[in-house]
Amino acid sequence: MKIITVLGARPQFIKAAPLSEELRKSHEELLVHTGQHYDYQMSDVFFEELGIPKPHYFLGVGSKQHGAQTGEMLKGVEEILLKEKPDWVLVYGDTNSTLAGALAAAKLHIPIAHVEAGLRSYNRQMPEEVNRVLTDHVSELLFCPSDQAVKNLSLEGLTRGVVRTGDVMADALFYHARRAEDRQPSAPKYLQKSYLLATVHRAENTDNPQRLEGILKAFAQIEGKIVLPLHPRTKKLLQDYHLTIPDNVEVIEPVGYLEMILLEKEAELILTDSGGVQKEAYLWQVPCVTLRDETEWVETVQTGWNTLAGAKMEEIISAVRCYRGKSLPPYQDNLYGNGRASEEIVAHMEKRG
Ligand code: UD1
Ligand code: UDP
């Protein structure tokens, strides 16, 4: 099979790492990097650390309004598809790069495989929700990370080509956990002490100064040091809004994957609005307070490992306090698969030819 994989944002590099390795064992895969993320710490570092081959095509689209960004990607991907004539287009998750790859392929009648299909927040204000709904509805193979994702698709009448494979992010975490742990002796100073880990980048929090301020006020009230690898989007908007970071928050540059998963593992608790980080918190059995009003990863909440706190100071503080005061819930294995989602995905693609 000849596969064109379209990716462009940080979490997609991590998702692609295990599956791309599996695909390359017996198939031809060409990577198209849209350039949605472009800083070294948002892109190159993952290719280097995770052994992802250099992309065959780099569109260099960069940061733009949604329409302009998605449109430029669509045009660029279409040209490549016309030239390369792949058997499959493979897309991951729910970013503008996902939608552009899927739309370009759909118009050219090239079958699409969507990894991380079926996730829903049921909040259409989120750009990601629009991207994932549209991508699912033009996909031929829909690889679901969870049982809930399969159910969500079936509620929209999507059952053909739907497969519950587990999550490729779990594959990546299980595969690289040892490598990350081996770095511990040389790991930075905050790993030696107790700390909480935070990430914030979601549009609903960063585009709204009140929400961002609520989150920072909560951070200031939480006892202990909070390590915050700062997404460039948030860095820029904090400056625009003239918001200051509380003294107990140590801001660091975005980190590579191995350092990030080690930071997660060693954290007392994680505060985040990231999709991937919520899941990784669960997989490491670290309690998580999610700085959103809803989540696609509902299992993490149902099992008691994650609490939705939104962006209000009191709710965030109270969620942290609850975890600090009680013993942790039982852990359910295999919620996101057994680390072999990539193998299953390749097998299903081969079956379909
Ligand atoms: C995107 C995805 C989001 C995903 C996130 C992962 C969409 C609509 N959103 O959000 O689903 O969770 O990636 O991190 O696709 N910037 C830089 N350098 C970079 C990249 C971004 O400075 O390398 C800054 C720019 O100011 C840019 C802003 O971050 O305008 C936002 O970047 P963008 O890719 O548009 O959205 P994300 O918030 O990163
Ligand atoms: N991540 C990372 N370095 C960081 C922050 C996050 O390697 O500084 C990893 C994290 O471990 C997870 C993924 O990036 O695997 C999540 O990406 P992000 O939060 O940007 O996007 P989302 O998952 O919300 O779409």
Coordinates of C-alpha atoms in Angstrom, one line a residue, residues 2 43 67-68 71 98 103 117 130 133 162 173 200 221 235 238-239 278 280 284 294 341:
K2 CA 1.1 3.6 -0.6
S43 CA 7.8 20.1 16.0
G67 CA -10.1 29.5 7.0
A68 CA -6.8 30.8 5.6
G71 CA -7.5 26.5 2.9
T98 CA -6.6 16.7 10.0
L103 CA -11.2 17.1 2.7
A117 CA -12.2 8.7 15.4
V130 CA -16.0 20.7 13.9
V133 CA -17.1 15.5 13.1
V162 CA -15.6 1.6 12.6
L173 CA 3.5 6.0 26.2
V200 CA -3.0 25.4 29.1
Q221 CA -3.9 29.7 45.6
K235 CA 2.6 32.8 26.0
L238 CA -0.7 36.3 28.4
Q239 CA 1.5 39.1 27.1
Q278 CA -5.6 14.0 30.4
E280 CA -1.5 10.3 29.9
W284 CA 0.5 7.1 34.7
E294 CA -16.4 18.9 29.1
A341 CA -3.4 -0.2 18.5

